[in-house]
Amino acid sequence: MEQRRARRRTAREWALDVLAFLFAVGWAGLVVLAYELDDAPLATPGWAAVADFYGWAAGCLLLWARRSRPVPVALATVLLSAVSGTAAGAMLVALYGAAVRRPPRTALLLGLLSVACGAANTLIWRDLTLPVWGNLLFGAVLTAVISFSVIGWGLLVGARRRLIGSLRERAVRAEREAELQAEQVRLAEREARLLAEQARRAERERITREMHDALGHRLSLLSVHAGALAYRTDASREEVAQAAGVIRESAHQALQDLREVIGMLRSAEEDDGAGAERPQPTLAGVEELVAESADAGMRVRLDRRLDGADAERAPGTLARSAYRIVQEALTNARKHAPGAEVAVVLEGGREEGLTVEVASGPADGDAPRLPAGSGQGLIGLAERAALVGGRLEHGPTPDGGFRVAAWLPWPS
């Protein structure tokens, strides 16, 4: 990251680098001016001036790499300050950069090294008015004051930058977490909508089955009697009146079933418990169903092989499923096998489950037939049986009839 920033400096960074270079140049000018104004005699070797100039030039050039390699540049300029007092300006700039960008321990070690190099520089540019130890002490103290002031400033700036960076990172992380939480809320709301839609769809399918089973049975009775009236033109007035009474009663029951289904729809939509709950079919209702079909002219018999106590305590889901299976099977028998004998069998108990079987013989060729349905009734019965953990099978019999058989588990 530092290398990439060094290769692609911003305008602000270029301006700061130029100022740092000018500071190093200005520091060298101040050092030269101080030597010129100082009347104290100096003891310097002949190479000292050349070393001082080249040390200063090298230090100024090294400053251009201080962003990408702050510690090596600081170390090099500190070592140069041992032989070049004019390079101390570049050293201070490099120490500041190292303190800003590197841990405090590294900056402090560089500061201690600069103190040693500053003391060593006084041995090359030695003031003859002071003893050797006095030159060393003066150089060490002066360098320590200046170097550690710059290092302390750099540490404060670096700490501030790291704090600001940490706060920005926290803000970005908090924003991301907020976005993630918002996304989770949106996903949860979407999932809730999907679950609600699935629940509504399941409720619509349940109500559709109820409408098909209840209204289909009633309307098939209406159709049978209406068809019989049209077919038997020689019927007596008593027979016509009896058929009309059955038609009227079936129409009334169909209307009542329709009202109950509409009430279920309203109750499901309002979902406030205010709607009246529809009376649920029971196993005892199968006898009424068979009797009603017999009154309508069907040749139907019921073979009930159930324990009386178990039949009275049959769970609602079991009784409702058995009732609807018998109801749909009788409706199909009226449609597709008019005049045929129909046998309804209820067998089982708490231990072995409930077996429901409706078998019809071949149709009477002279009886009027009702229009064929879509086959959705048997599909709905299979789904109804599967929902309670049972199974249903149906198909033609060898004698030309049709058989519907279901096994339903008896919940404990």
Coordinates of C-alpha atoms in Angstrom, one line a residue:
M1 CA 0.0 0.0 0.0
E2 CA 2.8 2.4 0.9
Q3 CA 4.7 1.6 -2.3
R4 CA 1.6 2.2 -4.4
R5 CA 1.1 5.5 -2.7
A6 CA 4.8 6.4 -3.3
R7 CA 4.5 5.7 -7.0
R8 CA 1.2 7.7 -7.3
R9 CA 1.5 10.7 -5.0
T10 CA -1.3 13.1 -4.7
A11 CA -0.9 16.8 -5.2
R12 CA -1.0 17.3 -1.5
E13 CA 1.7 14.7 -0.9
W14 CA 3.9 16.3 -3.6
A15 CA 3.5 19.7 -1.9
L16 CA 4.5 18.2 1.5
D17 CA 7.5 16.5 0.0
V18 CA 8.7 19.7 -1.6
L19 CA 8.3 21.5 1.7
A20 CA 10.2 18.7 3.5
F21 CA 13.0 19.1 0.9
L22 CA 13.1 22.9 1.4
F23 CA 13.2 22.4 5.1
A24 CA 16.3 20.2 4.8
V25 CA 17.9 22.8 2.5
G26 CA 17.0 25.6 4.9
W27 CA 18.4 23.7 7.9
A28 CA 21.7 23.3 6.1
G29 CA 21.8 27.1 5.5
L30 CA 21.1 27.7 9.1
V31 CA 23.9 25.4 10.2
V32 CA 26.4 27.1 7.8
L33 CA 25.3 30.5 9.0
A34 CA 25.7 29.4 12.6
Y35 CA 29.3 28.3 12.0
E36 CA 30.1 31.5 10.2
L37 CA 28.8 33.6 13.1
D38 CA 30.5 31.6 15.8
D39 CA 33.9 32.9 16.7
A40 CA 34.9 29.9 18.7
P41 CA 37.9 28.0 17.2
L42 CA 37.1 24.6 15.7
A43 CA 39.2 21.6 15.2
T44 CA 38.1 19.8 12.1
P45 CA 39.8 17.3 9.7
G46 CA 40.3 18.3 6.1
W47 CA 37.7 15.9 4.7
A48 CA 35.0 17.2 7.1
A49 CA 33.6 19.9 4.7
V50 CA 33.4 17.4 1.8
A51 CA 31.8 14.8 4.0
D52 CA 29.3 17.4 5.3
F53 CA 28.3 18.5 1.8
Y54 CA 27.8 15.0 0.4
G55 CA 26.1 13.8 3.5
W56 CA 23.6 16.7 3.2
A57 CA 23.0 16.0 -0.5
A58 CA 22.5 12.3 0.1
G59 CA 20.1 13.1 3.0
C60 CA 18.0 15.4 0.8
L61 CA 17.8 12.8 -2.0
L62 CA 16.8 10.1 0.5
L63 CA 13.8 12.1 1.6
W64 CA 11.9 11.3 -1.7
A65 CA 11.7 7.7 -0.6
R66 CA 10.6 8.4 3.0
R67 CA 6.9 7.5 2.3
S68 CA 7.6 4.0 0.9
R69 CA 10.6 3.1 3.2
P70 CA 10.4 5.4 6.3
V71 CA 12.6 3.3 8.7
P72 CA 15.5 2.7 6.2
V73 CA 15.5 6.4 5.2
A74 CA 15.5 7.5 8.8
L75 CA 18.3 5.1 9.7
A76 CA 20.4 6.3 6.8
T77 CA 19.9 10.0 7.6
V78 CA 20.7 9.4 11.3
L79 CA 24.0 7.8 10.4
L80 CA 24.8 10.5 7.9
S81 CA 24.2 13.1 10.7
A82 CA 27.3 11.6 12.5
V83 CA 29.6 13.1 9.8
S84 CA 27.3 15.9 8.4
G85 CA 25.7 18.4 10.6
T86 CA 23.8 19.9 7.6
A87 CA 22.2 16.5 7.1
A88 CA 20.4 16.8 10.4
G89 CA 17.5 18.6 8.7
A90 CA 16.8 15.6 6.5
M91 CA 17.2 13.4 9.6
L92 CA 14.5 15.3 11.4
V93 CA 12.1 15.0 8.5
A94 CA 12.9 11.3 8.3
L95 CA 12.4 10.8 12.0
Y96 CA 9.0 12.5 11.9
G97 CA 7.9 10.2 9.0
A98 CA 9.1 7.1 10.9
A99 CA 7.3 8.2 14.1
V100 CA 4.0 8.8 12.1
R101 CA 4.1 5.5 10.2
R102 CA 5.8 3.0 12.5
P103 CA 5.3 1.8 16.1
P104 CA 6.6 4.1 18.9
R105 CA 9.4 1.6 19.9
T106 CA 11.0 1.9 16.4
A107 CA 10.9 5.7 16.5
L108 CA 12.4 5.8 20.0
L109 CA 15.3 3.5 19.0
L110 CA 16.0 5.8 16.1
G111 CA 15.9 8.8 18.4
L112 CA 18.5 7.2 20.7
L113 CA 20.7 6.4 17.8
S114 CA 20.4 10.1 16.6
V115 CA 21.6 11.2 20.0
A116 CA 24.7 9.0 19.7
C117 CA 25.4 10.3 16.2
G118 CA 24.9 13.9 17.3
A119 CA 27.4 13.4 20.0
A120 CA 29.8 11.8 17.6
N121 CA 29.5 14.7 15.2
T122 CA 30.9 17.0 17.8
L123 CA 34.2 15.0 17.7
I124 CA 34.5 16.0 14.0
W125 CA 33.4 19.6 14.5
R126 CA 35.0 20.0 17.9
D127 CA 34.8 23.3 19.8
L128 CA 38.3 23.9 21.2
T129 CA 36.9 26.0 24.0
L130 CA 35.2 23.0 25.5
P131 CA 36.7 19.7 26.7
V132 CA 35.9 16.5 24.8
W133 CA 33.3 15.4 27.3
G134 CA 31.8 18.9 27.1
N135 CA 31.5 18.6 23.3
L136 CA 29.9 15.2 23.6
L137 CA 27.4 16.4 26.2
F138 CA 26.5 19.5 24.3
G139 CA 25.9 17.5 21.1
A140 CA 23.9 14.7 22.8
V141 CA 21.7 17.1 24.7
L142 CA 21.0 19.4 21.7
T143 CA 20.3 16.4 19.5
A144 CA 18.1 14.8 22.1
V145 CA 16.0 17.9 22.6
I146 CA 15.4 18.5 18.9
S147 CA 15.0 14.8 17.8
F148 CA 12.7 13.7 20.6
S149 CA 10.5 16.8 20.1
V150 CA 10.1 15.9 16.5
I151 CA 9.5 12.2 17.3
G152 CA 6.9 13.1 19.9
W153 CA 5.1 15.3 17.4
G154 CA 5.2 12.5 14.9
L155 CA 3.9 10.0 17.4
L156 CA 0.9 12.3 18.3
V157 CA 0.1 12.8 14.6
G158 CA 0.4 9.0 13.9
A159 CA -1.8 8.2 16.9
R160 CA -4.4 10.7 15.7
R161 CA -4.3 9.3 12.2
R162 CA -4.7 5.7 13.5
L163 CA -7.6 6.9 15.7
I164 CA -9.3 8.6 12.8
G165 CA -8.7 5.5 10.7
S166 CA -10.1 3.2 13.4
L167 CA -13.2 5.4 13.8
R168 CA -13.7 5.4 10.0
E169 CA -13.3 1.7 9.9
R170 CA -15.8 1.3 12.7
A171 CA -18.2 3.6 10.9
V172 CA -17.8 1.6 7.7
R173 CA -18.3 -1.7 9.7
A174 CA -21.3 -0.3 11.5
E175 CA -22.8 0.8 8.1
R176 CA -22.1 -2.6 6.7
E177 CA -23.7 -4.3 9.7
A178 CA -26.7 -2.0 9.4
E179 CA -27.0 -2.9 5.8
L180 CA -26.7 -6.5 6.6
Q181 CA -29.3 -6.3 9.3
A182 CA -31.6 -4.4 6.9
E183 CA -31.0 -7.1 4.4
Q184 CA -31.8 -9.8 7.0
V185 CA -35.0 -7.9 7.9
R186 CA -36.0 -7.7 4.2
L187 CA -35.3 -11.4 3.9
A188 CA -37.2 -12.2 7.0
E189 CA -40.1 -10.1 5.8
R190 CA -40.0 -11.8 2.4
E191 CA -39.9 -15.2 4.1
A192 CA -42.9 -14.2 6.2
R193 CA -44.8 -13.1 3.1
L194 CA -43.9 -16.4 1.4
L195 CA -45.1 -18.3 4.5
A196 CA -48.2 -16.3 4.7
E197 CA -48.9 -16.9 1.0
Q198 CA -48.3 -20.6 1.4
A199 CA -50.7 -20.6 4.4
R200 CA -53.3 -18.8 2.3
R201 CA -52.8 -21.1 -0.6
A202 CA -53.1 -24.2 1.7
E203 CA -56.2 -22.7 3.2
R204 CA -57.7 -22.0 -0.3
E205 CA -56.9 -25.6 -1.3
R206 CA -58.6 -26.9 1.9
I207 CA -61.7 -24.7 1.3
T208 CA -61.7 -25.9 -2.4
R209 CA -61.7 -29.5 -1.3
E210 CA -64.5 -28.7 1.2
M211 CA -66.6 -27.0 -1.5
H212 CA -66.0 -29.8 -4.0
D213 CA -66.8 -32.6 -1.5
A214 CA -69.9 -30.8 0.1
L215 CA -71.4 -29.0 -2.8
G216 CA -70.5 -31.7 -5.3
H217 CA -72.5 -34.3 -3.3
R218 CA -75.6 -32.1 -3.0
L219 CA -75.5 -30.9 -6.6
S220 CA -75.2 -34.5 -7.8
L221 CA -78.3 -35.4 -5.9
L222 CA -80.1 -32.5 -7.5
S223 CA -78.9 -33.7 -10.9
V224 CA -80.0 -37.3 -10.3
H225 CA -83.5 -36.3 -9.3
A226 CA -83.9 -33.7 -12.1
G227 CA -82.6 -36.3 -14.6
A228 CA -85.0 -38.9 -13.3
L229 CA -87.9 -36.5 -13.7
A230 CA -86.9 -35.8 -17.2
Y231 CA -86.4 -39.5 -17.9
R232 CA -89.6 -40.8 -16.3
T233 CA -92.3 -39.0 -18.2
D234 CA -94.9 -41.5 -16.9
A235 CA -94.3 -40.8 -13.2
S236 CA -97.3 -40.3 -11.0
R237 CA -98.0 -37.1 -9.3
E238 CA -97.0 -38.6 -6.0
E239 CA -93.6 -39.6 -7.4
V240 CA -93.1 -36.2 -8.9
A241 CA -94.0 -34.5 -5.7
Q242 CA -91.6 -36.8 -3.8
A243 CA -88.8 -36.1 -6.2
A244 CA -89.5 -32.4 -6.1
G245 CA -89.3 -32.5 -2.3
V246 CA -86.0 -34.3 -2.4
I247 CA -84.8 -31.7 -4.9
R248 CA -85.9 -28.9 -2.7
E249 CA -84.3 -30.4 0.3
S250 CA -81.0 -31.0 -1.6
A251 CA -81.0 -27.5 -2.9
H252 CA -81.6 -26.2 0.6
Q253 CA -78.7 -28.3 2.0
A254 CA -76.5 -27.2 -0.9
L255 CA -77.3 -23.5 -0.1
Q256 CA -76.6 -24.2 3.5
D257 CA -73.2 -25.8 2.7
L258 CA -72.4 -22.8 0.4
R259 CA -73.1 -20.4 3.2
E260 CA -70.9 -22.4 5.6
V261 CA -68.1 -22.4 3.1
I262 CA -68.4 -18.6 2.6
G263 CA -68.4 -18.2 6.3
M264 CA -65.1 -20.2 6.4
L265 CA -63.7 -17.9 3.8
R266 CA -64.6 -14.8 5.7
S267 CA -63.3 -16.2 8.9
A268 CA -60.0 -17.1 7.3
E269 CA -59.6 -13.6 5.8
E270 CA -60.5 -11.8 9.0
D271 CA -58.5 -14.2 11.1
D272 CA -60.0 -12.7 14.3
G273 CA -61.9 -15.7 15.6
A274 CA -65.2 -13.9 15.1
G275 CA -66.5 -16.2 12.4
A276 CA -68.6 -19.2 13.4
E277 CA -66.8 -22.5 13.1
R278 CA -68.3 -24.9 10.6
P279 CA -69.7 -28.1 12.1
Q280 CA -67.3 -30.9 11.3
P281 CA -68.4 -34.3 9.9
T282 CA -68.2 -37.3 12.2
L283 CA -68.2 -41.1 11.6
A284 CA -71.8 -41.1 12.7
G285 CA -72.5 -38.7 9.8
V286 CA -71.5 -41.5 7.4
E287 CA -74.8 -43.3 8.2
E288 CA -76.8 -40.1 7.5
L289 CA -74.9 -39.8 4.2
V290 CA -75.7 -43.3 3.2
A291 CA -79.3 -42.9 4.2
E292 CA -79.6 -39.7 2.3
S293 CA -78.2 -41.4 -0.9
A294 CA -80.6 -44.3 -0.4
D295 CA -83.5 -41.8 -0.1
A296 CA -82.3 -40.3 -3.4
G297 CA -82.8 -43.7 -5.1
M298 CA -79.3 -45.2 -4.8
R299 CA -79.0 -48.9 -4.0
V300 CA -76.5 -48.5 -1.2
R301 CA -75.7 -50.3 2.0
L302 CA -73.4 -49.6 4.9
D303 CA -71.3 -52.3 6.6
R304 CA -70.0 -50.8 9.8
R305 CA -67.4 -52.9 11.6
L306 CA -66.3 -50.4 14.2
D307 CA -66.1 -50.6 18.0
G308 CA -68.8 -48.3 19.3
A309 CA -66.5 -46.6 21.9
D310 CA -63.8 -46.0 19.3
A311 CA -66.3 -44.6 16.8
E312 CA -67.6 -42.1 19.3
R313 CA -64.1 -40.9 20.3
A314 CA -62.7 -40.8 16.8
P315 CA -60.5 -37.7 16.2
G316 CA -61.9 -34.9 14.1
T317 CA -59.3 -35.2 11.3
L318 CA -59.9 -38.9 11.0
A319 CA -63.7 -38.6 11.0
R320 CA -63.7 -35.7 8.5
S321 CA -61.4 -37.5 6.1
A322 CA -63.4 -40.7 6.2
Y323 CA -66.7 -38.8 5.7
R324 CA -65.3 -36.9 2.7
I325 CA -64.0 -40.0 1.1
V326 CA -67.4 -41.7 1.4
Q327 CA -69.1 -38.6 0.2
E328 CA -67.0 -38.2 -2.9
A329 CA -67.1 -41.9 -3.7
L330 CA -71.0 -41.9 -3.5
T331 CA -71.0 -38.8 -5.7
N332 CA -68.8 -40.5 -8.3
A333 CA -71.0 -43.6 -8.2
R334 CA -74.1 -41.5 -8.9
K335 CA -72.3 -39.9 -11.8
H336 CA -70.7 -42.8 -13.5
A337 CA -72.6 -45.9 -12.3
P338 CA -76.3 -44.8 -12.0
G339 CA -78.5 -47.7 -10.8
A340 CA -75.6 -49.8 -9.6
E341 CA -75.4 -51.4 -6.2
V342 CA -72.9 -49.6 -3.9
A343 CA -71.3 -51.1 -0.7
V344 CA -69.8 -48.9 1.9
V345 CA -67.5 -50.5 4.5
L346 CA -66.0 -48.9 7.6
E347 CA -63.7 -51.2 9.5
G348 CA -61.0 -50.8 12.1
G349 CA -60.3 -49.2 15.4
R350 CA -57.7 -47.5 17.6
E351 CA -55.0 -50.2 17.1
E352 CA -55.2 -51.0 13.4
G353 CA -56.5 -47.7 12.0
L354 CA -59.5 -47.1 9.9
T355 CA -60.3 -48.7 6.5
V356 CA -62.8 -47.0 4.3
E357 CA -64.0 -48.8 1.2
V358 CA -66.7 -47.8 -1.3
A359 CA -67.3 -50.3 -4.1
S360 CA -69.9 -50.0 -6.9
G361 CA -71.1 -52.5 -9.4
P362 CA -71.5 -51.9 -13.1
A363 CA -73.9 -49.2 -14.2
D364 CA -77.5 -49.9 -15.1
G365 CA -77.7 -49.3 -18.9
D366 CA -81.1 -47.8 -18.7
A367 CA -80.4 -45.2 -16.0
P368 CA -79.6 -41.6 -17.0
R369 CA -75.9 -40.7 -16.7
L370 CA -74.5 -37.4 -15.3
P371 CA -71.8 -35.5 -17.2
A372 CA -68.3 -36.8 -16.4
G373 CA -66.1 -34.8 -14.1
S374 CA -62.6 -33.6 -14.3
G375 CA -61.1 -36.3 -12.0
Q376 CA -60.0 -33.7 -9.5
G377 CA -62.2 -35.3 -6.8
L378 CA -60.1 -38.5 -6.6
I379 CA -56.9 -36.5 -6.7
G380 CA -58.2 -34.4 -3.8
L381 CA -59.1 -37.6 -1.9
A382 CA -55.6 -39.0 -2.3
E383 CA -54.2 -35.7 -1.1
R384 CA -56.6 -35.7 1.9
A385 CA -55.5 -39.2 2.9
A386 CA -51.9 -38.4 2.5
L387 CA -52.2 -35.3 4.7
V388 CA -53.3 -37.4 7.7
G389 CA -50.6 -40.0 7.0
G390 CA -52.8 -42.5 5.2
R391 CA -53.1 -43.9 1.6
L392 CA -55.8 -44.2 -1.0
E393 CA -56.2 -46.4 -4.0
H394 CA -58.9 -46.6 -6.6
G395 CA -59.7 -48.4 -9.9
P396 CA -62.1 -50.6 -11.8
T397 CA -63.1 -54.0 -10.5
P398 CA -63.2 -57.3 -12.6
D399 CA -67.0 -57.2 -12.8
G400 CA -67.0 -53.7 -14.4
G401 CA -67.6 -51.7 -11.3
F402 CA -65.3 -49.3 -9.4
R403 CA -63.6 -49.4 -6.0
V404 CA -62.2 -46.7 -3.8
A405 CA -60.3 -47.9 -0.7
A406 CA -58.4 -45.9 1.9
W407 CA -56.5 -46.6 5.0
L408 CA -56.3 -43.9 7.6
P409 CA -54.2 -44.0 10.8
W410 CA -56.1 -43.6 14.1
P411 CA -54.3 -40.9 16.1
S412 CA -53.7 -41.8 19.7

